[in-house]
Amino acid sequence: PWPQPQAIHTTPQQYGVHPAAFHFLVNQTSQTCDLLTSALDRYYKLIFYPYSYLNYILDPESVIDEIKDKPKKTLFDL
Amino acid sequence: RDTPLLKRLNVYIQEPCEQYPTLESDESYTIVVTSDSAVLEAVSIWGAIRGLETFSHLIYPDDNLGLAINQTTIIDFPRFQHRGLLLDTSRHFISIKTLKINLEAMSNSKMNVFHFHIVDDQSFPYESRSFPDLSGAGAYNQDHVYSQEDIASLIEFARQRGIRVVVEFDSPGHTQSWGRVIDILTHCYSGGKPNNEFGPMDPSRNSTFNFLKKMFSEVATVFPDHYVHLGGDEVDFDCWRSNPDVQAFMKQMGFGNDYSLLEQYYMQKVVDIVGSTGKGYAVWQEIIDNNVTVKADTVVEVWKDPYPDELARVTKLGYRTLLSTCWYLNYISYGKDWVNYYKCDPHNFAGTDAQKKLVVGGEACMWGEFIDATNVITTTWPRAATVAERLWSAANVTDPNAATPRLEEHRCRYLRRGIPAAPVNGPSYCDFEFNR
């Protein structure tokens, strides 16, 4: 990551990350608000649709079809 | 087939969400990815947003898995609270859309203060509610303006990313564009007659301060951040010296021929005006150099060299301080100029621990003499990201050789995300090149 975190430890153990199998969960006991839900929505798009993300946040109408219409697996292949 | 899938990221925030980030916000978080269910914990919403950014960095393209993440544990928090970027929208106008792309790039590097240097001598693009003529006559033209809706949408876009918008209305100098319709500037004289030139704001007239009172009470309502940047840098005294009313005022005030006392008087009035709105203020270091008495929570921005001496002097006076001296990114040169930015450190000065604690961070500055929407992103990024690492990461993260491959990867990440970050490490490539 950039900037370098204060403390980070990783191992070679990998996990696959698949747009159809992954989701964000807000813990029941967690505080929540509009900022969190919009951040989760944003980062889901940033992680799985990086190529159209910027257009989406700057002009959602122009991209929403692309994201909506694209079957997840195609994007995954990408 | 035998590699497990990561199925979820459990997010947990401890405290109720604040509406806006502040200088005191807690941005710490932890991330644990050790099974098909990862966990992100944060004290505040701002830490959660920083953690989500890091989480998005942990996921990478993998030939077999498509996208992958490694088993990871992260404990993270910023070294400095104020990690800013100044953009100057007066010397060249920059569209709101480009300003938002810059905010996006800032959040990808965890920068958290947008220093909106919105007006200056050259143009006044801020559409004021109280004084619409200021941009009517002061903007380059009627398209090169920021409406109240533009400003509000920029502030919201920044808030969503945990970025504070600290606006700068610099005075008494750098105000030529203010005076095109409202008579607040000093009339300069030659040979005992007005010469149709104008200087800094005219401190000898009460009308100047009546205007400023109205203007800053508007600014206080439009910009939610606790701090307004009042500038106060580079005041030229020649015009003041030439004006007979100002000369009379100097005599009346007993300032003799010391015009820095007049500058001090002006800034004292302005900080009192802004202080009465309940706002805090940031100022360039000249205000302190000229012994203006400011509120204890004032933030002083150091831009002069040698910065170690300047930091030592300002923190010795007990003010919270920002460093920007070594991060004027508008000075461009051929080659890896980011290494010098990376080596600069806000604690690199002789001072007590108490003085070091007064340094709350720093800012990368992109002045607009030769910068507009065509090159602001490519010139600023990823070079500003090296300032972001200096201000976020531990003090011992200083090796530019170790940083080089990581900066390359971060640049490629920007390209993947549609942000045209320029090459800064010589010949190389990214799997996904910019091709907008």
Short mmCIF file of C-alpha atoms in Angstrom, two decimals:
data_model
loop_
_atom_site.label_atom_id
_atom_site.label_comp_id
_atom_site.label_asym_id
_atom_site.label_seq_id
_atom_site.Cartn_x
_atom_site.Cartn_y
_atom_site.Cartn_z
CA PRO A 1 0.00 0.00 0.00
CA TRP A 2 0.96 3.67 -0.41
CA PRO A 3 1.58 5.44 1.92
CA GLN A 4 3.44 2.72 3.81
CA PRO A 5 1.32 1.66 6.81
CA GLN A 6 2.85 2.04 10.28
CA ALA A 7 2.80 -1.77 10.68
CA ILE A 8 2.02 -4.39 8.02
CA HIS A 9 2.55 -8.15 7.94
CA THR A 10 1.67 -10.37 4.98
CA THR A 11 2.14 -14.07 4.15
CA PRO A 12 2.21 -15.86 0.78
CA GLN A 13 -1.26 -17.33 1.54
CA GLN A 14 -3.54 -15.99 -1.22
CA TYR A 15 -7.29 -15.58 -1.38
CA GLY A 16 -9.19 -15.12 -4.60
CA VAL A 17 -11.38 -12.01 -4.73
CA HIS A 18 -14.42 -12.37 -6.97
CA PRO A 19 -16.95 -9.57 -7.56
CA ALA A 20 -19.84 -12.02 -7.40
CA ALA A 21 -18.61 -13.69 -4.22
CA PHE A 22 -17.29 -10.71 -2.26
CA HIS A 23 -19.21 -8.13 -0.26
CA PHE A 24 -18.75 -5.54 2.45
CA LEU A 25 -20.54 -6.13 5.74
CA VAL A 26 -21.16 -3.51 8.40
CA ASN A 27 -20.88 -5.20 11.79
CA GLN A 28 -24.20 -5.13 13.73
CA THR A 29 -22.56 -3.39 16.66
CA SER A 30 -20.79 -0.86 14.42
CA GLN A 31 -21.73 2.78 14.06
CA THR A 32 -22.89 3.59 10.55
CA CYS A 33 -23.85 6.59 8.45
CA ASP A 34 -24.24 7.87 4.87
CA LEU A 35 -20.51 8.43 4.63
CA LEU A 36 -19.83 4.75 5.30
CA THR A 37 -22.42 3.37 2.91
CA SER A 38 -21.28 5.66 0.11
CA ALA A 39 -17.63 4.80 0.84
CA LEU A 40 -18.41 1.06 0.62
CA ASP A 41 -20.24 1.60 -2.66
CA ARG A 42 -17.34 3.63 -3.99
CA TYR A 43 -14.67 1.15 -3.01
CA TYR A 44 -16.63 -1.81 -4.40
CA LYS A 45 -16.62 -0.04 -7.77
CA LEU A 46 -12.99 1.03 -7.37
CA ILE A 47 -11.89 -2.55 -6.67
CA PHE A 48 -13.95 -4.33 -9.30
CA TYR A 49 -14.57 -1.67 -11.96
CA PRO A 50 -11.44 0.53 -11.75
CA TYR A 51 -11.46 1.31 -15.46
CA SER A 52 -14.85 3.01 -15.43
CA TYR A 53 -14.76 4.18 -11.82
CA LEU A 54 -13.60 7.75 -12.46
CA ASN A 55 -16.22 8.39 -15.12
CA TYR A 56 -18.78 6.92 -12.76
CA ILE A 57 -17.99 9.24 -9.87
CA LEU A 58 -17.70 12.29 -12.11
CA ASP A 59 -20.69 11.56 -14.31
CA PRO A 60 -22.64 8.52 -13.05
CA GLU A 61 -25.20 8.66 -15.87
CA SER A 62 -22.51 8.20 -18.50
CA VAL A 63 -21.29 4.95 -16.99
CA ILE A 64 -24.10 3.35 -15.07
CA ASP A 65 -25.23 1.34 -18.14
CA GLU A 66 -21.74 0.05 -18.69
CA ILE A 67 -21.44 -1.19 -15.10
CA LYS A 68 -25.06 -2.35 -14.96
CA ASP A 69 -25.04 -4.10 -18.33
CA LYS A 70 -21.65 -5.75 -18.04
CA PRO A 71 -22.13 -9.32 -16.71
CA LYS A 72 -19.82 -9.71 -13.73
CA LYS A 73 -17.90 -12.64 -15.21
CA THR A 74 -16.76 -10.57 -18.22
CA LEU A 75 -15.34 -7.99 -15.94
CA PHE A 76 -13.75 -10.73 -13.86
CA ASP A 77 -12.04 -12.09 -17.01
CA LEU A 78 -10.81 -8.57 -17.69
CA ARG B 1 -9.83 -24.35 -7.53
CA ASP B 2 -8.07 -25.02 -4.26
CA THR B 3 -7.43 -21.33 -3.44
CA PRO B 4 -10.01 -20.02 -0.94
CA LEU B 5 -12.11 -16.99 -1.90
CA LEU B 6 -12.28 -13.90 0.29
CA LYS B 7 -16.04 -13.54 0.81
CA ARG B 8 -16.45 -10.46 2.92
CA LEU B 9 -14.87 -7.50 4.66
CA ASN B 10 -16.49 -6.88 8.04
CA VAL B 11 -16.40 -3.16 8.82
CA TYR B 12 -16.62 -1.92 12.41
CA ILE B 13 -16.60 1.74 13.46
CA GLN B 14 -16.43 2.52 17.16
CA GLU B 15 -17.67 6.11 17.39
CA PRO B 16 -20.72 7.81 15.87
CA CYS B 17 -19.89 9.44 12.53
CA GLU B 18 -18.78 13.06 12.55
CA GLN B 19 -20.18 15.16 9.76
CA TYR B 20 -16.90 16.75 8.69
CA PRO B 21 -13.26 15.81 9.21
CA THR B 22 -11.23 18.14 11.44
CA LEU B 23 -7.60 18.71 12.32
CA GLU B 24 -8.18 16.52 15.36
CA SER B 25 -9.96 13.60 13.57
CA ASP B 26 -8.80 10.07 14.42
CA GLU B 27 -7.77 8.29 11.19
CA SER B 28 -6.37 5.10 12.74
CA TYR B 29 -7.57 1.65 11.61
CA THR B 30 -6.64 -2.03 11.59
CA ILE B 31 -7.17 -4.59 8.83
CA VAL B 32 -6.95 -8.37 9.35
CA VAL B 33 -7.21 -10.73 6.37
CA THR B 34 -6.67 -14.26 7.70
CA SER B 35 -9.65 -16.24 6.46
CA ASP B 36 -12.48 -15.95 3.98
CA SER B 37 -13.77 -13.14 6.16
CA ALA B 38 -11.59 -10.05 6.67
CA VAL B 39 -12.06 -7.36 9.30
CA LEU B 40 -11.58 -3.57 9.15
CA GLU B 41 -11.86 -1.78 12.50
CA ALA B 42 -11.63 1.96 13.04
CA VAL B 43 -12.34 4.45 15.79
CA SER B 44 -14.03 6.90 13.42
CA ILE B 45 -15.55 7.02 9.95
CA TRP B 46 -12.38 8.76 8.75
CA GLY B 47 -10.24 5.82 9.85
CA ALA B 48 -12.66 3.46 8.09
CA ILE B 49 -12.32 5.46 4.86
CA ARG B 50 -8.51 5.33 5.15
CA GLY B 51 -8.73 1.61 5.82
CA LEU B 52 -10.93 1.01 2.78
CA GLU B 53 -8.36 2.80 0.64
CA THR B 54 -5.62 0.53 2.00
CA PHE B 55 -7.82 -2.54 1.50
CA SER B 56 -8.26 -1.53 -2.16
CA HIS B 57 -4.45 -1.39 -2.46
CA LEU B 58 -4.11 -4.92 -1.05
CA ILE B 59 -6.14 -6.45 -3.90
CA TYR B 60 -4.11 -7.04 -7.02
CA PRO B 61 -4.59 -8.59 -10.47
CA ASP B 62 -3.47 -12.24 -10.53
CA ASP B 63 -3.15 -14.41 -13.68
CA ASN B 64 -4.84 -17.42 -12.11
CA LEU B 65 -7.24 -15.87 -9.65
CA GLY B 66 -8.27 -12.77 -11.55
CA LEU B 67 -8.03 -10.67 -8.41
CA ALA B 68 -6.17 -11.77 -5.29
CA ILE B 69 -5.26 -10.65 -1.78
CA ASN B 70 -2.67 -12.10 0.59
CA GLN B 71 -3.09 -12.99 4.23
CA THR B 72 -2.34 -9.61 5.85
CA THR B 73 -2.45 -7.77 9.16
CA ILE B 74 -2.17 -3.97 9.24
CA ILE B 75 -2.15 -1.53 12.16
CA ASP B 76 -2.07 2.00 10.82
CA PHE B 77 -2.43 5.69 11.72
CA PRO B 78 -0.97 8.93 10.31
CA ARG B 79 2.27 10.44 11.61
CA PHE B 80 0.89 13.95 10.97
CA GLN B 81 -2.70 15.16 11.15
CA HIS B 82 -2.51 17.78 8.38
CA ARG B 83 -1.48 16.26 5.01
CA GLY B 84 -2.40 18.93 2.49
CA LEU B 85 -2.25 19.91 -1.14
CA LEU B 86 -2.56 23.51 -2.32
CA LEU B 87 -3.96 24.24 -5.76
CA ASP B 88 -3.96 27.79 -7.12
CA THR B 89 -7.07 28.51 -9.24
CA SER B 90 -6.37 32.22 -9.78
CA ARG B 91 -3.38 32.28 -12.10
CA HIS B 92 -5.13 29.70 -14.25
CA PHE B 93 -8.72 28.56 -13.83
CA ILE B 94 -9.16 24.83 -13.09
CA SER B 95 -12.56 23.22 -13.71
CA ILE B 96 -14.55 21.68 -10.87
CA LYS B 97 -14.31 18.31 -12.63
CA THR B 98 -10.50 18.49 -12.60
CA LEU B 99 -10.53 19.63 -8.97
CA LYS B 100 -12.58 16.53 -8.16
CA ILE B 101 -10.14 14.26 -10.00
CA ASN B 102 -7.42 15.83 -7.89
CA LEU B 103 -9.46 15.16 -4.71
CA GLU B 104 -9.80 11.54 -5.81
CA ALA B 105 -6.04 11.33 -6.34
CA MET B 106 -5.49 12.88 -2.89
CA SER B 107 -7.71 10.28 -1.24
CA ASN B 108 -5.81 7.46 -3.04
CA SER B 109 -2.72 8.73 -1.16
CA LYS B 110 -4.54 9.52 2.11
CA MET B 111 -4.01 13.28 1.86
CA ASN B 112 -6.69 14.99 3.93
CA VAL B 113 -6.58 18.78 3.37
CA PHE B 114 -7.34 20.57 0.11
CA HIS B 115 -5.86 24.07 0.46
CA PHE B 116 -8.10 25.89 -1.99
CA HIS B 117 -6.05 28.94 -3.02
CA ILE B 118 -9.06 30.26 -4.87
CA VAL B 119 -8.24 33.95 -5.59
CA ASP B 120 -5.16 36.13 -6.11
CA ASP B 121 -3.93 39.17 -8.06
CA GLN B 122 -4.71 37.65 -11.47
CA SER B 123 -8.36 36.60 -11.10
CA PHE B 124 -11.20 36.29 -8.64
CA PRO B 125 -13.24 33.22 -9.66
CA TYR B 126 -15.20 32.92 -6.39
CA GLU B 127 -18.83 33.95 -6.98
CA SER B 128 -19.61 35.80 -3.75
CA ARG B 129 -23.20 36.01 -2.53
CA SER B 130 -22.59 39.33 -0.79
CA PHE B 131 -20.42 40.87 -3.52
CA PRO B 132 -21.25 39.29 -6.91
CA ASP B 133 -19.30 42.04 -8.68
CA LEU B 134 -16.08 40.70 -7.24
CA SER B 135 -16.11 37.82 -9.75
CA GLY B 136 -18.25 39.80 -12.20
CA ALA B 137 -15.29 42.11 -12.74
CA GLY B 138 -12.51 40.10 -11.14
CA ALA B 139 -12.82 36.72 -12.90
CA TYR B 140 -11.06 36.15 -16.22
CA ASN B 141 -14.55 35.91 -17.78
CA GLN B 142 -18.04 34.85 -16.74
CA ASP B 143 -17.29 31.17 -17.42
CA HIS B 144 -14.16 31.08 -15.30
CA VAL B 145 -16.02 31.18 -12.00
CA TYR B 146 -16.98 28.85 -9.14
CA SER B 147 -20.66 29.21 -8.34
CA GLN B 148 -21.98 28.53 -4.86
CA GLU B 149 -23.27 25.19 -6.20
CA ASP B 150 -19.80 24.34 -7.55
CA ILE B 151 -18.26 25.13 -4.16
CA ALA B 152 -20.88 23.10 -2.31
CA SER B 153 -20.44 20.08 -4.57
CA LEU B 154 -16.65 20.25 -4.21
CA ILE B 155 -16.93 20.39 -0.40
CA GLU B 156 -19.29 17.39 -0.41
CA PHE B 157 -17.03 15.42 -2.78
CA ALA B 158 -14.12 16.11 -0.42
CA ARG B 159 -16.17 15.27 2.71
CA GLN B 160 -17.05 11.86 1.27
CA ARG B 161 -13.31 11.16 1.13
CA GLY B 162 -12.48 12.58 4.54
CA ILE B 163 -10.79 15.62 2.99
CA ARG B 164 -11.04 19.06 4.61
CA VAL B 165 -11.41 22.09 2.30
CA VAL B 166 -9.42 25.01 3.74
CA VAL B 167 -10.05 28.04 1.56
CA GLU B 168 -7.53 30.87 1.28
CA PHE B 169 -8.55 34.51 0.80
CA ASP B 170 -5.10 36.09 0.85
CA SER B 171 -4.74 39.76 1.85
CA PRO B 172 -3.66 42.60 2.11
CA GLY B 173 -1.33 41.76 -0.79
CA HIS B 174 -2.23 39.55 -3.78
CA THR B 175 -5.59 41.35 -4.06
CA GLN B 176 -5.46 43.20 -7.39
CA SER B 177 -8.44 41.23 -8.75
CA TRP B 178 -10.53 42.25 -5.72
CA GLY B 179 -10.36 45.95 -6.45
CA ARG B 180 -11.82 46.16 -9.94
CA VAL B 181 -15.23 47.34 -8.71
CA ILE B 182 -15.04 47.72 -4.95
CA ASP B 183 -12.78 50.54 -3.81
CA ILE B 184 -10.78 48.71 -1.15
CA LEU B 185 -7.23 48.85 -2.55
CA THR B 186 -4.68 51.58 -1.84
CA HIS B 187 -4.48 54.18 -4.61
CA CYS B 188 -0.83 54.61 -5.54
CA TYR B 189 0.63 58.08 -6.15
CA SER B 190 3.48 59.42 -8.26
CA GLY B 191 4.58 63.03 -7.99
CA GLY B 192 1.80 63.80 -5.54
CA LYS B 193 -0.93 62.57 -7.92
CA PRO B 194 -2.78 59.24 -8.21
CA ASN B 195 -1.09 57.18 -10.95
CA ASN B 196 -4.02 54.80 -11.60
CA GLU B 197 -2.18 51.93 -10.03
CA PHE B 198 -3.35 50.05 -6.95
CA GLY B 199 -1.52 48.40 -4.10
CA PRO B 200 -2.48 46.24 -1.12
CA MET B 201 -5.78 46.69 0.71
CA ASP B 202 -6.07 50.23 2.15
CA PRO B 203 -5.84 49.91 5.96
CA SER B 204 -6.37 53.66 6.50
CA ARG B 205 -10.08 53.45 5.60
CA ASN B 206 -12.75 51.88 7.79
CA SER B 207 -14.67 50.96 4.63
CA THR B 208 -11.99 48.35 3.89
CA PHE B 209 -12.67 46.55 7.16
CA ASN B 210 -16.44 46.92 6.82
CA PHE B 211 -16.13 45.10 3.49
CA LEU B 212 -13.87 42.40 4.97
CA LYS B 213 -16.26 41.88 7.87
CA LYS B 214 -19.10 41.12 5.43
CA MET B 215 -16.91 39.05 3.14
CA PHE B 216 -15.46 36.82 5.85
CA SER B 217 -18.82 36.29 7.53
CA GLU B 218 -20.01 34.93 4.18
CA VAL B 219 -16.89 32.77 3.82
CA ALA B 220 -17.47 31.43 7.34
CA THR B 221 -20.90 30.13 6.32
CA VAL B 222 -19.92 28.77 2.89
CA PHE B 223 -16.85 26.80 4.01
CA PRO B 224 -17.62 24.46 6.93
CA ASP B 225 -14.02 23.78 8.02
CA HIS B 226 -12.97 25.42 11.28
CA TYR B 227 -9.99 27.00 9.53
CA VAL B 228 -9.81 29.74 6.89
CA HIS B 229 -6.39 30.55 5.41
CA LEU B 230 -5.82 34.33 5.55
CA GLY B 231 -2.60 34.44 3.56
CA GLY B 232 -0.74 37.61 4.61
CA ASP B 233 2.35 36.93 2.53
CA GLU B 234 4.51 39.19 0.33
CA VAL B 235 3.08 42.64 1.11
CA ASP B 236 4.77 45.41 -0.91
CA PHE B 237 4.89 48.71 1.06
CA ASP B 238 5.77 51.09 -1.83
CA CYS B 239 2.18 51.99 -2.68
CA TRP B 240 1.30 52.55 0.94
CA ARG B 241 4.31 54.90 1.23
CA SER B 242 3.14 56.90 -1.80
CA ASN B 243 -0.44 57.50 -0.62
CA PRO B 244 -0.99 60.73 1.40
CA ASP B 245 -3.97 59.34 3.32
CA VAL B 246 -1.94 56.32 4.39
CA GLN B 247 0.94 58.62 5.36
CA ALA B 248 -1.46 60.68 7.49
CA PHE B 249 -2.81 57.49 9.04
CA MET B 250 0.71 56.34 9.88
CA LYS B 251 1.31 59.64 11.69
CA GLN B 252 -2.05 59.41 13.47
CA MET B 253 -1.20 55.88 14.67
CA GLY B 254 2.34 56.81 15.66
CA PHE B 255 3.89 54.18 13.39
CA GLY B 256 6.60 56.57 12.21
CA ASN B 257 8.01 55.15 8.97
CA ASP B 258 7.73 51.50 9.93
CA TYR B 259 5.19 50.12 7.46
CA SER B 260 5.47 46.63 8.91
CA LEU B 261 3.55 48.12 11.86
CA LEU B 262 0.81 49.07 9.40
CA GLU B 263 0.83 45.49 8.02
CA GLN B 264 0.64 44.23 11.60
CA TYR B 265 -2.30 46.59 12.27
CA TYR B 266 -4.10 45.37 9.14
CA MET B 267 -3.57 41.67 9.88
CA GLN B 268 -4.55 42.18 13.51
CA LYS B 269 -7.88 43.66 12.36
CA VAL B 270 -8.41 40.81 9.88
CA VAL B 271 -7.64 38.01 12.32
CA ASP B 272 -9.97 39.68 14.82
CA ILE B 273 -12.71 39.91 12.16
CA VAL B 274 -12.31 36.23 11.27
CA GLY B 275 -11.93 35.24 14.92
CA SER B 276 -15.27 36.94 15.67
CA THR B 277 -16.98 34.55 13.20
CA GLY B 278 -15.83 31.67 15.45
CA LYS B 279 -13.38 30.40 12.83
CA GLY B 280 -9.76 29.52 13.35
CA TYR B 281 -7.23 30.64 10.81
CA ALA B 282 -4.09 29.57 9.07
CA VAL B 283 -1.60 32.16 7.89
CA TRP B 284 1.68 32.23 5.95
CA GLN B 285 4.66 32.74 8.23
CA GLU B 286 5.05 36.50 7.48
CA ILE B 287 2.21 37.23 9.91
CA ILE B 288 4.27 35.80 12.72
CA ASP B 289 7.47 37.32 11.33
CA ASN B 290 5.71 40.70 11.66
CA ASN B 291 4.69 40.06 15.26
CA VAL B 292 0.93 40.04 14.69
CA THR B 293 -0.82 38.72 17.81
CA VAL B 294 -2.96 35.82 16.67
CA LYS B 295 -5.20 33.26 18.42
CA ALA B 296 -3.46 30.39 20.15
CA ASP B 297 -4.97 27.82 17.76
CA THR B 298 -3.58 29.57 14.69
CA VAL B 299 -1.76 27.34 12.21
CA VAL B 300 1.33 28.96 10.69
CA GLU B 301 2.50 27.77 7.27
CA VAL B 302 6.26 27.91 6.71
CA TRP B 303 7.28 28.43 3.07
CA LYS B 304 10.68 30.10 3.42
CA ASP B 305 14.13 28.55 3.41
CA PRO B 306 16.17 27.38 5.25
CA TYR B 307 13.15 25.53 6.58
CA PRO B 308 14.86 24.01 9.64
CA ASP B 309 15.57 27.52 10.98
CA GLU B 310 12.08 28.77 10.07
CA LEU B 311 10.39 25.77 11.73
CA ALA B 312 12.50 26.21 14.86
CA ARG B 313 11.62 29.93 15.09
CA VAL B 314 7.86 29.57 14.56
CA THR B 315 7.45 26.57 16.87
CA LYS B 316 9.52 28.37 19.52
CA LEU B 317 6.74 31.00 19.55
CA GLY B 318 4.33 28.18 20.39
CA TYR B 319 2.29 28.08 17.19
CA ARG B 320 1.09 24.97 15.42
CA THR B 321 3.05 24.82 12.20
CA LEU B 322 2.87 23.38 8.69
CA LEU B 323 5.83 22.82 6.41
CA SER B 324 5.52 23.57 2.69
CA THR B 325 8.96 25.04 1.86
CA CYS B 326 10.43 21.94 0.21
CA TRP B 327 7.24 20.84 -1.48
CA TYR B 328 6.61 23.51 -4.14
CA LEU B 329 5.84 20.93 -6.81
CA ASN B 330 5.27 23.63 -9.44
CA TYR B 331 9.10 23.88 -9.66
CA ILE B 332 9.68 21.07 -12.12
CA SER B 333 12.99 19.58 -13.26
CA TYR B 334 14.07 16.65 -15.43
CA GLY B 335 14.49 13.31 -13.65
CA LYS B 336 13.55 11.87 -10.28
CA ASP B 337 12.87 15.16 -8.48
CA TRP B 338 10.55 13.33 -6.06
CA VAL B 339 13.56 12.01 -4.10
CA ASN B 340 14.17 15.50 -2.67
CA TYR B 341 10.54 15.78 -1.63
CA TYR B 342 10.81 12.35 -0.03
CA LYS B 343 13.90 13.38 1.97
CA CYS B 344 12.36 16.52 3.39
CA ASP B 345 11.07 16.02 6.93
CA PRO B 346 8.88 18.34 9.08
CA HIS B 347 10.82 17.29 12.19
CA ASN B 348 14.18 18.14 10.67
CA PHE B 349 14.98 21.09 12.94
CA ALA B 350 16.64 21.79 16.28
CA GLY B 351 13.88 21.99 18.84
CA THR B 352 12.38 20.47 21.96
CA ASP B 353 9.87 17.62 21.84
CA ALA B 354 7.20 20.17 22.63
CA GLN B 355 8.23 22.15 19.56
CA LYS B 356 8.18 19.02 17.38
CA LYS B 357 4.66 18.25 18.59
CA LEU B 358 3.58 21.68 17.35
CA VAL B 359 4.33 20.63 13.77
CA VAL B 360 0.94 19.28 12.67
CA GLY B 361 2.01 18.35 9.15
CA GLY B 362 2.64 19.97 5.79
CA GLU B 363 1.41 20.77 2.32
CA ALA B 364 2.51 20.14 -1.22
CA CYS B 365 1.91 23.30 -3.26
CA MET B 366 1.04 23.52 -6.93
CA TRP B 367 1.09 27.23 -7.90
CA GLY B 368 -0.70 27.99 -11.14
CA GLU B 369 1.57 30.26 -13.19
CA PHE B 370 2.15 27.40 -15.65
CA ILE B 371 -0.51 24.98 -14.51
CA ASP B 372 -4.13 24.53 -15.60
CA ALA B 373 -6.53 21.64 -16.24
CA THR B 374 -4.30 20.31 -19.03
CA ASN B 375 -1.38 19.48 -16.75
CA VAL B 376 -2.34 19.89 -13.09
CA ILE B 377 -2.98 16.16 -12.57
CA THR B 378 0.05 14.87 -14.47
CA THR B 379 2.37 17.43 -12.86
CA THR B 380 1.02 16.86 -9.36
CA TRP B 381 0.69 13.07 -9.36
CA PRO B 382 2.37 10.85 -8.32
CA ARG B 383 4.97 13.43 -7.13
CA ALA B 384 2.59 14.67 -4.40
CA ALA B 385 2.18 11.06 -3.27
CA THR B 386 5.78 11.14 -2.03
CA VAL B 387 4.86 14.07 0.22
CA ALA B 388 1.83 12.06 1.34
CA GLU B 389 4.06 9.17 2.42
CA ARG B 390 6.39 11.56 4.27
CA LEU B 391 3.40 12.91 6.19
CA TRP B 392 1.58 9.62 6.81
CA SER B 393 4.25 6.93 7.27
CA ALA B 394 6.65 6.33 10.13
CA ALA B 395 9.65 8.66 10.40
CA ASN B 396 12.01 5.79 9.52
CA VAL B 397 10.40 5.17 6.12
CA THR B 398 13.00 7.23 4.28
CA ASP B 399 14.77 5.04 1.72
CA PRO B 400 13.96 6.31 -1.80
CA ASN B 401 15.37 3.10 -3.31
CA ALA B 402 12.93 0.97 -1.32
CA ALA B 403 10.16 3.40 -2.22
CA THR B 404 10.84 3.37 -5.97
CA PRO B 405 9.10 0.06 -6.87
CA ARG B 406 6.23 0.87 -4.55
CA LEU B 407 5.83 4.31 -6.14
CA GLU B 408 5.85 2.67 -9.57
CA GLU B 409 3.06 0.35 -8.44
CA HIS B 410 1.13 3.28 -6.97
CA ARG B 411 1.48 5.16 -10.25
CA CYS B 412 0.14 2.14 -12.16
CA ARG B 413 -2.72 1.99 -9.67
CA TYR B 414 -3.54 5.62 -10.51
CA LEU B 415 -3.57 4.77 -14.24
CA ARG B 416 -5.84 1.76 -13.62
CA ARG B 417 -8.17 4.13 -11.82
CA GLY B 418 -8.22 6.60 -14.74
CA ILE B 419 -5.91 9.20 -13.17
CA PRO B 420 -3.05 10.24 -15.54
CA ALA B 421 -0.13 10.08 -13.10
CA ALA B 422 3.09 10.88 -14.97
CA PRO B 423 6.19 8.61 -15.09
CA VAL B 424 8.67 9.69 -12.39
CA ASN B 425 11.24 6.89 -12.36
CA GLY B 426 12.58 6.84 -15.88
CA PRO B 427 11.73 4.16 -18.50
CA SER B 428 9.09 1.67 -17.33
CA TYR B 429 5.55 0.50 -18.14
CA CYS B 430 2.23 -0.31 -16.48
CA ASP B 431 0.09 -3.36 -17.34
CA PHE B 432 -2.74 -0.89 -17.85
CA GLU B 433 -1.50 2.28 -19.61
CA PHE B 434 -3.46 5.50 -19.65
CA ASN B 435 -5.44 5.69 -22.85
CA ARG B 436 -8.33 8.08 -22.24
#
